[in-house]
Coordinates of C-alpha atoms in Angstrom, one line a residue:
M1 CA 142.7 86.7 141.7
N2 CA 142.3 90.2 142.1
E3 CA 138.7 91.5 141.5
R4 CA 139.3 92.3 138.2
E5 CA 140.6 89.0 136.8
I6 CA 137.5 87.5 138.6
L7 CA 135.5 89.8 136.8
T8 CA 137.5 89.4 133.2
N9 CA 137.1 85.7 133.4
Y10 CA 132.9 86.1 134.3
V11 CA 132.2 87.8 131.3
Y12 CA 134.2 86.1 129.0
K13 CA 132.6 83.0 130.4
V14 CA 129.3 84.5 129.4
V15 CA 130.3 85.2 125.9
A16 CA 131.8 82.3 125.1
S17 CA 129.0 80.2 126.6
L18 CA 126.9 82.5 123.8
M19 CA 129.1 81.8 121.1
Q20 CA 129.4 78.0 122.0
N21 CA 125.5 77.8 121.4
G22 CA 125.4 79.6 118.4
V23 CA 124.6 83.3 118.9
Q24 CA 126.4 85.7 116.5
D25 CA 124.3 88.9 117.0
I26 CA 124.7 91.7 119.9
V27 CA 122.6 94.6 120.2
I28 CA 124.4 97.1 122.8
S29 CA 122.7 100.3 124.4
P30 CA 125.6 101.9 126.4
G31 CA 125.5 102.3 129.9
S32 CA 127.6 102.2 133.2
R33 CA 126.8 99.3 134.7
S34 CA 127.0 96.9 131.7
T35 CA 130.5 97.8 130.9
P36 CA 132.0 94.8 131.7
L37 CA 130.1 92.9 129.2
A38 CA 129.8 95.6 126.9
Y39 CA 133.6 95.5 126.8
A40 CA 133.8 91.7 126.4
F41 CA 131.3 92.0 123.7
A42 CA 133.2 94.3 121.7
S43 CA 136.2 92.8 122.3
T44 CA 135.4 89.4 120.9
K45 CA 136.0 88.7 117.5
N46 CA 133.4 87.3 114.9
L47 CA 130.4 88.6 117.0
N48 CA 128.3 90.9 114.6
I49 CA 127.9 94.3 117.4
Y50 CA 125.1 97.0 116.8
R51 CA 124.6 99.7 118.7
Q52 CA 121.3 101.4 119.5
V53 CA 121.5 104.7 122.6
D54 CA 117.3 104.4 122.8
E55 CA 116.8 101.3 124.7
R56 CA 113.2 101.0 123.2
S57 CA 114.3 101.1 119.8
A58 CA 117.5 98.8 120.5
A59 CA 115.2 95.7 121.7
F60 CA 112.7 96.2 118.6
F61 CA 115.9 96.4 116.4
A62 CA 117.2 93.5 117.9
L63 CA 113.8 91.4 117.4
G64 CA 114.6 92.8 113.8
I65 CA 117.6 90.8 113.4
A66 CA 116.3 87.6 115.2
K67 CA 113.1 87.8 112.7
A68 CA 115.4 87.8 109.9
K69 CA 117.8 85.3 111.2
G70 CA 115.6 83.1 113.0
Q71 CA 118.0 82.6 115.3
P72 CA 118.4 84.4 119.0
V73 CA 119.9 87.9 119.0
V74 CA 121.4 89.5 122.5
L75 CA 120.1 92.1 124.0
L76 CA 122.7 94.3 126.7
C77 CA 121.4 97.4 128.7
T78 CA 122.4 98.9 131.9
S79 CA 120.1 98.5 135.0
G80 CA 117.0 100.9 136.0
T81 CA 114.5 102.1 133.6
A82 CA 117.1 101.2 130.9
A83 CA 115.8 97.8 131.1
A84 CA 112.1 98.5 131.4
N85 CA 112.6 100.1 128.1
Y86 CA 112.8 96.8 126.3
Y87 CA 109.2 95.3 127.9
P88 CA 107.2 96.6 124.9
A89 CA 109.6 94.7 122.3
I90 CA 109.9 91.7 124.9
V91 CA 105.9 91.3 124.8
E92 CA 105.7 91.8 120.9
A93 CA 108.8 88.8 121.0
K94 CA 106.8 86.6 123.3
Y95 CA 103.3 86.7 120.8
A96 CA 105.4 86.8 117.7
R97 CA 107.5 83.8 119.2
V98 CA 110.8 85.4 118.3
P99 CA 113.8 84.4 120.1
L100 CA 115.9 87.3 121.9
I101 CA 118.3 87.0 124.9
V102 CA 117.9 89.9 127.2
I103 CA 121.0 90.6 129.5
T104 CA 120.1 93.3 132.0
A105 CA 122.8 94.4 134.3
D106 CA 121.8 95.0 137.7
R107 CA 123.2 96.4 140.9
P108 CA 124.2 94.0 143.5
H109 CA 122.3 92.9 145.9
E110 CA 123.3 95.1 148.8
L111 CA 122.2 98.5 146.5
R112 CA 118.7 96.7 145.8
E113 CA 115.6 98.6 147.3
V114 CA 117.8 100.9 149.4
G115 CA 117.6 104.1 147.7
A116 CA 120.6 103.3 145.6
P117 CA 120.4 105.3 142.2
Q118 CA 119.7 103.7 139.0
A119 CA 118.8 100.6 141.5
I120 CA 114.9 98.8 140.6
N121 CA 113.7 95.6 141.2
Q122 CA 114.7 93.7 138.0
I123 CA 114.0 90.3 139.2
N124 CA 111.2 88.8 137.0
L125 CA 110.7 92.4 135.6
Y126 CA 109.3 90.9 132.1
G127 CA 107.0 88.6 134.3
E128 CA 105.2 86.0 132.1
H129 CA 106.5 87.2 128.9
V130 CA 109.9 85.7 128.7
K131 CA 110.0 82.0 128.6
W132 CA 112.4 81.7 131.4
A133 CA 114.2 84.4 133.5
A134 CA 117.5 83.6 135.8
E135 CA 119.4 85.7 138.3
F136 CA 123.2 85.4 137.6
P137 CA 125.7 85.3 140.5
I138 CA 127.9 88.2 142.0
P139 CA 131.4 87.3 140.3
D140 CA 133.5 85.4 142.5
E141 CA 136.1 82.5 143.0
A142 CA 133.5 79.7 144.0
K143 CA 134.3 77.2 141.8
Q144 CA 130.6 76.8 141.0
T145 CA 129.8 79.7 139.6
L146 CA 131.8 79.6 136.1
P147 CA 130.2 76.2 135.4
Y148 CA 127.0 77.6 136.5
I149 CA 126.9 80.3 134.0
E150 CA 128.1 78.5 131.5
R151 CA 125.0 75.8 131.5
H152 CA 122.2 78.7 132.5
V153 CA 123.7 80.3 129.4
A154 CA 123.1 77.0 127.2
R155 CA 119.6 76.6 128.8
G156 CA 118.4 79.9 128.1
V157 CA 119.5 80.0 124.3
S158 CA 118.2 76.0 124.2
I159 CA 114.7 77.6 125.5
A160 CA 115.1 80.7 123.3
K161 CA 115.3 78.5 120.3
T162 CA 112.6 75.7 121.6
A163 CA 109.6 75.6 120.0
P164 CA 107.8 77.9 119.9
Y165 CA 110.5 80.5 120.0
G166 CA 110.7 82.9 122.3
P167 CA 112.6 85.2 124.7
V168 CA 114.5 84.6 127.6
H169 CA 115.8 87.0 130.3
F170 CA 119.4 87.0 132.2
N171 CA 119.6 89.2 135.0
V172 CA 123.5 90.1 135.8
P173 CA 125.1 91.9 139.3
F174 CA 128.0 93.6 139.1
R175 CA 129.7 95.4 142.1
E176 CA 132.4 98.2 141.4
P177 CA 135.0 98.7 139.9
L178 CA 133.8 97.7 136.2
L179 CA 136.6 97.7 133.9
I180 CA 138.2 94.1 132.7
E181 CA 141.3 93.2 131.5
F182 CA 141.1 92.7 127.7
S183 CA 141.3 89.0 126.5
S184 CA 141.8 88.1 122.8
E185 CA 141.0 84.0 123.6
L186 CA 137.9 82.6 124.9
P187 CA 137.9 80.3 127.8
N188 CA 137.7 76.7 126.9
Q189 CA 134.1 75.1 127.5
T190 CA 133.3 72.1 129.3
F191 CA 129.9 71.9 128.3
K192 CA 129.9 71.3 124.7
S193 CA 126.4 71.6 122.5
A194 CA 122.5 71.4 123.3
F195 CA 120.6 69.7 120.4
V196 CA 116.9 70.9 120.4
G197 CA 114.7 68.6 118.8
D198 CA 111.7 69.0 116.1
I199 CA 107.9 68.3 117.5
S200 CA 106.3 65.9 115.3
P201 CA 102.7 64.3 116.0
S202 CA 101.8 61.5 116.9
K203 CA 100.7 58.5 114.9
E204 CA 97.2 59.1 116.0
A205 CA 97.5 62.6 115.0
I206 CA 98.5 61.7 111.3
Q207 CA 95.6 59.3 111.3
L208 CA 92.9 61.4 112.4
L209 CA 93.9 64.5 109.9
S210 CA 94.0 61.7 107.1
S211 CA 90.7 60.5 108.3
V212 CA 89.1 63.6 108.4
I213 CA 90.3 65.0 105.2
S214 CA 89.1 61.6 103.6
E215 CA 85.2 62.5 104.9
T216 CA 85.6 66.0 103.9
E217 CA 83.3 67.3 101.2
K218 CA 83.6 71.1 102.0
G219 CA 86.6 72.5 103.1
F220 CA 89.5 74.6 103.2
V221 CA 92.9 75.2 104.5
I222 CA 94.0 78.7 106.5
I223 CA 98.2 79.4 106.5
G224 CA 98.6 82.4 108.6
E225 CA 102.0 83.9 109.6
L226 CA 104.2 80.7 109.7
A227 CA 106.6 80.2 112.4
L228 CA 110.5 81.6 111.7
G229 CA 112.2 78.8 109.7
T230 CA 109.4 77.0 108.4
D231 CA 110.4 75.1 105.1
L232 CA 107.6 76.0 102.8
Q233 CA 108.7 73.1 100.5
H234 CA 106.7 70.9 102.9
M235 CA 103.7 73.2 102.7
W236 CA 103.5 73.4 98.7
S237 CA 103.8 69.3 98.8
F238 CA 100.7 69.1 100.9
V239 CA 98.8 72.0 98.9
R240 CA 99.1 69.8 95.0
K241 CA 98.6 66.6 97.2
L242 CA 95.4 68.3 99.1
Q243 CA 93.9 70.2 96.0
W244 CA 91.6 72.3 98.4
P245 CA 90.9 75.8 98.5
I246 CA 94.2 77.6 100.7
L247 CA 93.3 80.7 102.6
V248 CA 96.8 82.6 102.4
E249 CA 97.7 85.4 104.2
S250 CA 100.1 87.7 102.8
L251 CA 102.0 87.0 106.3
S252 CA 102.8 83.5 105.5
N253 CA 104.8 84.7 102.3
M254 CA 102.9 81.9 100.2
R255 CA 101.0 84.5 98.0
T256 CA 104.3 85.0 96.3
N257 CA 106.9 83.2 94.6
I258 CA 104.1 80.4 94.2
P259 CA 104.9 76.8 92.1
E260 CA 102.9 77.1 88.8
D261 CA 100.9 73.6 90.0
C262 CA 99.7 75.5 93.2
Q263 CA 98.6 78.4 91.8
Q264 CA 95.2 77.4 91.2
Y265 CA 94.5 76.3 94.6
I266 CA 95.8 79.8 96.3
I267 CA 92.9 82.2 97.1
S268 CA 94.1 85.5 98.4
T269 CA 91.0 87.8 98.1
Y270 CA 88.8 86.1 101.0
D271 CA 88.5 89.2 103.5
A272 CA 86.8 91.0 100.6
L273 CA 85.1 87.5 99.5
L274 CA 83.8 87.1 102.7
K275 CA 81.9 90.5 103.0
N276 CA 79.2 89.0 100.7
Q277 CA 76.7 87.1 102.4
S278 CA 75.4 84.9 99.0
F279 CA 78.8 84.0 98.5
K280 CA 79.2 82.7 102.3
N281 CA 76.0 80.8 101.7
K282 CA 77.4 78.6 99.4
V283 CA 81.1 77.8 100.8
V284 CA 79.8 77.1 104.4
P285 CA 82.8 74.0 105.2
D286 CA 82.5 70.9 106.9
T287 CA 86.1 70.9 107.6
V288 CA 89.2 73.8 107.9
I289 CA 92.9 73.3 109.1
R290 CA 94.5 76.2 109.9
F291 CA 98.4 76.0 110.1
G292 CA 100.6 79.2 111.5
A293 CA 98.6 82.1 113.2
Q294 CA 95.0 83.5 113.1
P295 CA 95.1 85.7 110.2
V296 CA 94.4 89.7 110.2
S297 CA 91.1 89.4 108.3
K298 CA 88.1 90.1 110.8
F299 CA 86.0 88.8 108.1
L300 CA 87.4 85.6 108.1
S301 CA 87.1 85.4 112.0
I302 CA 83.4 86.6 111.6
F303 CA 83.1 83.5 109.3
L304 CA 84.3 80.8 111.7
T305 CA 82.2 81.8 114.3
E306 CA 79.2 81.9 112.2
T307 CA 79.4 79.0 110.6
M308 CA 81.2 76.4 113.1
P309 CA 82.7 73.8 111.2
K310 CA 82.1 70.6 112.3
N311 CA 85.8 69.9 111.9
F312 CA 88.4 72.5 112.7
I313 CA 91.9 71.3 113.0
V314 CA 94.9 73.9 114.6
V315 CA 97.9 72.6 114.1
D316 CA 100.4 74.6 116.0
E317 CA 104.0 74.2 117.4
D318 CA 103.0 75.4 121.5
P319 CA 100.6 73.2 123.7
M320 CA 98.6 76.8 124.5
F321 CA 97.7 76.7 120.8
R322 CA 95.7 79.9 119.3
D323 CA 92.3 79.8 118.9
S324 CA 90.8 83.6 119.6
T325 CA 87.5 82.5 118.0
A326 CA 87.0 79.7 120.0
V327 CA 85.6 77.3 117.2
S328 CA 88.6 74.4 117.2
T329 CA 87.3 71.1 117.4
H330 CA 90.9 68.8 117.3
F331 CA 94.7 70.7 118.0
I332 CA 98.0 68.8 116.6
H333 CA 100.8 69.5 118.8
S334 CA 103.4 69.6 115.7
S335 CA 105.7 72.0 113.5
L336 CA 105.3 72.1 110.1
G337 CA 108.0 69.7 108.7
H338 CA 108.7 66.4 106.5
W339 CA 105.6 64.8 108.3
L340 CA 103.0 66.1 105.9
N341 CA 104.0 63.9 103.5
D342 CA 103.0 60.9 105.7
V343 CA 99.1 62.3 105.7
Q344 CA 97.6 59.9 103.3
F345 CA 93.7 60.2 102.2
N346 CA 90.9 59.8 99.5
N347 CA 90.4 63.1 98.3
S348 CA 86.5 63.6 98.6
L349 CA 86.2 67.4 98.2
E350 CA 83.3 68.2 95.8
S351 CA 84.6 69.9 92.6
N352 CA 81.7 72.5 92.9
Y353 CA 83.1 73.9 96.3
L354 CA 86.6 74.3 95.0
N355 CA 85.4 76.0 91.9
E356 CA 83.2 78.5 93.8
W357 CA 86.3 79.6 95.3
Q358 CA 88.4 79.8 92.3
K359 CA 85.3 81.8 90.4
A360 CA 85.1 84.2 93.3
E361 CA 88.7 84.6 93.6
K362 CA 88.9 85.7 90.0
I363 CA 86.3 88.4 90.2
A364 CA 88.3 89.7 93.1
T365 CA 91.6 89.9 91.9
K366 CA 90.4 91.1 88.5
H367 CA 88.9 94.5 90.5
I368 CA 92.1 94.5 92.5
K369 CA 94.3 94.8 89.7
E370 CA 92.3 97.5 88.1
Y371 CA 92.0 99.5 90.8
V372 CA 94.7 101.8 90.3
Q373 CA 93.0 102.4 86.8
Y374 CA 90.5 104.7 88.8
E375 CA 91.4 105.2 92.4
T376 CA 94.2 107.3 93.8
D377 CA 94.0 106.4 97.5
E378 CA 96.4 104.6 99.9
G379 CA 94.9 101.2 98.5
A380 CA 96.0 102.2 95.0
V381 CA 99.4 103.3 96.1
V382 CA 100.0 100.1 98.0
R383 CA 98.9 98.1 94.9
K384 CA 100.6 100.3 92.3
L385 CA 104.0 99.2 94.9
L386 CA 103.5 95.7 94.5
E387 CA 103.1 96.0 91.2
N388 CA 106.4 97.7 90.9
L389 CA 109.0 96.3 93.2
P390 CA 111.9 94.6 92.2
T391 CA 112.2 90.9 92.5
Q392 CA 113.9 89.7 96.1
S393 CA 112.8 92.3 97.9
D394 CA 111.4 92.4 101.6
I395 CA 108.4 94.6 103.0
F396 CA 108.1 95.1 106.3
V397 CA 104.7 96.7 107.1
S398 CA 103.4 98.7 110.2
S399 CA 100.0 97.4 112.0
S400 CA 96.9 99.4 111.5
M401 CA 96.2 100.3 107.5
P402 CA 99.3 99.5 106.0
I403 CA 99.0 95.8 106.9
R404 CA 95.3 95.5 106.1
D405 CA 96.1 97.2 102.5
I406 CA 98.8 94.4 101.7
D407 CA 96.6 91.6 102.5
T408 CA 93.7 93.4 100.6
F409 CA 96.1 94.5 97.5
L410 CA 98.6 91.9 97.5
T411 CA 97.4 89.1 94.8
P412 CA 99.4 85.8 94.1
T413 CA 102.3 86.6 92.0
E414 CA 105.7 84.6 90.9
K415 CA 107.9 87.5 92.0
D416 CA 110.0 87.0 95.1
I417 CA 108.7 89.4 97.5
Q418 CA 108.4 88.5 101.2
I419 CA 106.0 90.8 103.9
F420 CA 106.7 90.7 107.4
A421 CA 105.8 92.5 110.3
N422 CA 104.9 92.7 114.1
R423 CA 101.8 90.5 114.5
G424 CA 102.5 89.4 118.4
A425 CA 100.8 92.3 119.9
N426 CA 99.5 94.0 116.4
G427 CA 101.1 97.4 117.9
I428 CA 102.4 100.3 116.1
D429 CA 105.2 100.6 118.1
G430 CA 108.8 100.0 117.5
V431 CA 108.1 98.7 113.8
M432 CA 110.5 100.9 112.5
S433 CA 113.2 99.9 114.8
T434 CA 112.0 96.1 113.7
A435 CA 112.2 97.2 110.3
L436 CA 115.9 98.5 110.3
G437 CA 117.2 95.4 112.5
F438 CA 115.5 93.1 109.7
S439 CA 117.6 94.8 107.6
Q440 CA 120.7 93.8 109.3
G441 CA 119.6 90.3 109.2
R442 CA 118.8 90.1 105.2
P443 CA 121.5 92.7 103.7
N444 CA 121.2 90.8 100.3
R445 CA 117.4 91.7 99.7
E446 CA 115.9 95.6 98.9
M447 CA 114.5 96.5 101.9
Y448 CA 111.1 98.3 102.1
L449 CA 109.0 99.7 105.1
L450 CA 105.2 100.8 104.5
I451 CA 104.4 103.1 107.7
G452 CA 101.6 105.2 108.5
D453 CA 102.3 108.8 110.0
L454 CA 101.7 107.9 113.7
A455 CA 103.6 104.7 113.8
F456 CA 106.4 106.4 112.2
L457 CA 106.1 109.5 115.0
H458 CA 106.4 106.6 117.7
D459 CA 109.5 105.5 116.8
V460 CA 111.3 107.9 114.9
N461 CA 114.2 107.4 117.5
A462 CA 114.6 104.1 115.5
L463 CA 116.5 106.2 113.0
I464 CA 119.4 106.6 115.7
A465 CA 120.3 103.2 114.7
T466 CA 121.7 104.8 111.6
R467 CA 124.3 106.8 113.0
Y468 CA 126.3 103.7 114.3
Q469 CA 126.1 101.2 111.5
Q470 CA 125.0 101.2 107.8
C471 CA 121.8 100.9 107.2
N472 CA 119.9 100.3 103.7
I473 CA 116.4 101.0 103.6
T474 CA 113.3 102.8 101.8
V475 CA 110.9 104.4 104.5
I476 CA 107.0 105.0 102.7
V477 CA 105.3 106.9 104.8
L478 CA 101.7 107.0 104.1
N479 CA 100.7 110.7 105.8
N480 CA 96.9 110.8 106.0
D481 CA 97.6 113.5 109.1
G482 CA 96.1 111.0 111.6
G483 CA 94.8 107.8 112.8
G484 CA 93.6 106.6 109.3
I485 CA 92.1 103.0 110.5
F486 CA 89.2 104.5 112.9
S487 CA 87.9 105.8 109.8
Y488 CA 86.7 102.3 109.1
L489 CA 85.4 101.4 112.9
S490 CA 82.2 102.4 114.8
Q491 CA 84.0 105.8 116.4
S492 CA 83.7 107.2 113.0
S493 CA 80.2 107.7 112.9
V494 CA 79.9 109.5 116.1
E495 CA 81.3 113.0 115.0
Q496 CA 81.6 114.2 118.5
Y497 CA 85.8 114.1 119.8
Y498 CA 86.7 111.7 117.1
E499 CA 89.0 114.0 115.6
E500 CA 90.2 115.1 119.0
L501 CA 90.7 111.2 120.6
F502 CA 90.8 109.4 117.1
G503 CA 91.9 111.3 114.5
T504 CA 94.4 112.8 116.3
P505 CA 96.1 114.9 113.5
T506 CA 99.8 116.5 114.2
A507 CA 99.8 118.5 111.1
L508 CA 103.5 117.1 111.1
Q509 CA 105.2 116.4 107.7
F510 CA 108.9 114.7 107.5
K511 CA 111.3 116.7 105.4
D512 CA 113.4 117.9 108.5
V513 CA 113.5 114.6 110.1
A514 CA 114.7 113.0 106.4
N515 CA 117.9 115.8 106.7
M516 CA 118.5 115.0 110.4
Y517 CA 119.5 111.6 109.2
D518 CA 120.8 112.5 105.8
M519 CA 118.1 110.5 104.1
E520 CA 117.4 111.1 100.5
Y521 CA 113.9 113.0 100.8
I522 CA 111.2 112.3 98.2
Q523 CA 107.5 114.3 98.5
I524 CA 104.5 112.9 97.1
D525 CA 102.0 115.1 96.8
S526 CA 99.6 113.1 94.6
Y527 CA 99.2 109.7 93.1
N528 CA 100.1 110.7 89.8
E529 CA 103.8 111.7 91.1
L530 CA 104.1 108.0 92.0
N531 CA 106.4 107.5 88.6
I532 CA 108.7 109.8 90.6
F533 CA 109.9 107.0 93.2
F534 CA 109.5 103.9 90.7
D535 CA 111.5 106.0 88.0
K536 CA 114.1 107.6 90.5
E537 CA 117.6 105.8 91.0
N538 CA 118.6 105.9 94.7
E539 CA 121.0 108.7 95.5
K540 CA 121.8 107.2 99.2
P541 CA 121.5 104.1 101.0
L542 CA 118.6 105.8 103.5
R543 CA 115.3 107.1 101.7
L544 CA 112.2 108.5 102.9
V545 CA 109.4 109.0 100.6
E546 CA 106.6 110.7 101.9
I547 CA 103.1 110.1 100.2
F548 CA 100.3 112.8 101.2
T549 CA 96.6 110.7 101.2
D550 CA 93.2 111.6 102.6
R551 CA 91.6 109.5 105.1
Q552 CA 87.9 110.4 103.9
Q553 CA 89.2 109.2 100.4
N554 CA 90.7 106.2 101.7
V555 CA 87.1 104.7 103.2
T556 CA 85.1 106.0 100.1
A557 CA 87.6 104.2 97.9
H558 CA 88.0 100.9 99.8
R559 CA 84.1 100.7 99.8
K560 CA 83.5 101.5 96.3
L561 CA 86.0 98.5 95.6
W562 CA 84.3 95.8 98.2
Q563 CA 81.1 97.0 96.2
Q564 CA 82.2 96.1 92.7
I565 CA 82.9 92.9 94.2
H566 CA 79.7 92.3 95.8
A567 CA 77.6 93.3 92.4
E568 CA 79.6 90.9 90.4
L569 CA 79.6 88.2 93.1
E570 CA 75.6 88.6 93.1
Q571 CA 75.2 88.0 89.3

């Protein structure tokens, strides 16, 4: 075979192996060294091909698709710093447990570390932030090469979608020439399939959980952001059987679409409640059981470290279980599934303990629902947004204040609204790119992005992707001209350097950005104008709603809400 035939067989083997193992979505950033694989992907039927020329944005775009579908997504780029630009999204994928297949094209071995252009050290480029990394061989005629490729692709996909999910990295070197012969048929596969097993707890673990629950007089459950693909029906069955207070974070998506017989156990306002010392004194737990990640709430974490429950059971699909508060007493290695039905217990919870949580939840919920009647800050905007969103809507939420406002103002509802965010590393980078990718993975639902002005600026290149594939999303920018969250932190008490280092105002508005990308633009200067947005029919599939707010007003209004809740709790 000539060089082109060898290269053609090699890259189509990569494509065939990925498809054989269930991969359907490919995000490509154009570049020269990745040409052979880009051609192979683009010329193959039954693949979803997405393009984004900015590699940093492309990686978050792929992350969004993978979060939406719960399936591995391929990223492809050329060699050099293009591959380095993937790093922030790969870090997020590791800590958020999202499956990515990262393929970086590379220079051949003889062009590494000798001053060749676009050649950096790409071996283990992402270090421990990927679950596995493999260096592929140069395309050649050796009979071992294609079987190696076939099985390493299968290994990589299996590792990416084995709990806990995460990214893997293939580094693929190519020599010139880089052109291939286009093929309409993929090569036959000798490796047929890989089956990934479920992680279930041992009998001893189930017995321990059953015993602890049976002996508990004061206890509650924490449900944080759950693993991709978790069947919530198993969780709801457990909730209705347990009949404990269930502290539910917004990212668990168990505050919405709630079964009627489970509503009485859901506690959504715990962050506000746990700011009150007298209430905390009433609800000190013997036992806490946590499913999923630790929630956003700082005051929940403080409460746990102050009380140090006798039993704190963490259920996690990763043996490196998450315990940032260092209060866990037991760990159960398991995904969430049907085994929860095997937990058998006698419910000995004090009835008054559940009542204390339920009474406080009603008080806090009342004040949160009334908030929009007398406040006009960002919290009121978020509350009104949640009240007016149509059912079957998804909201992607930026880190910093937007996710905290969602967590505060999203009270239990029967409406089908789901909340998503990048809370692996909690950064504000790549938020818009992830939301755009997420919208591609769930095209049958209304998509909204709630984001601050600095996070929007940080990722404005995300909108380049809208020039290459159809996107349908409403971007809501809360523009308070700077970093709003710092107004709630200790830095705000030191006037010197505050605006320069933390407030960081830019005095920028985004109408011209909307015009650049042919977005429908709606400017809202006051809370009273919000009805313009909610009453207006969409003119274009891309919409940018810019809402101008005031940082100090936000702080004052939030603290007033907490004071009102506390005052009634003290009665």
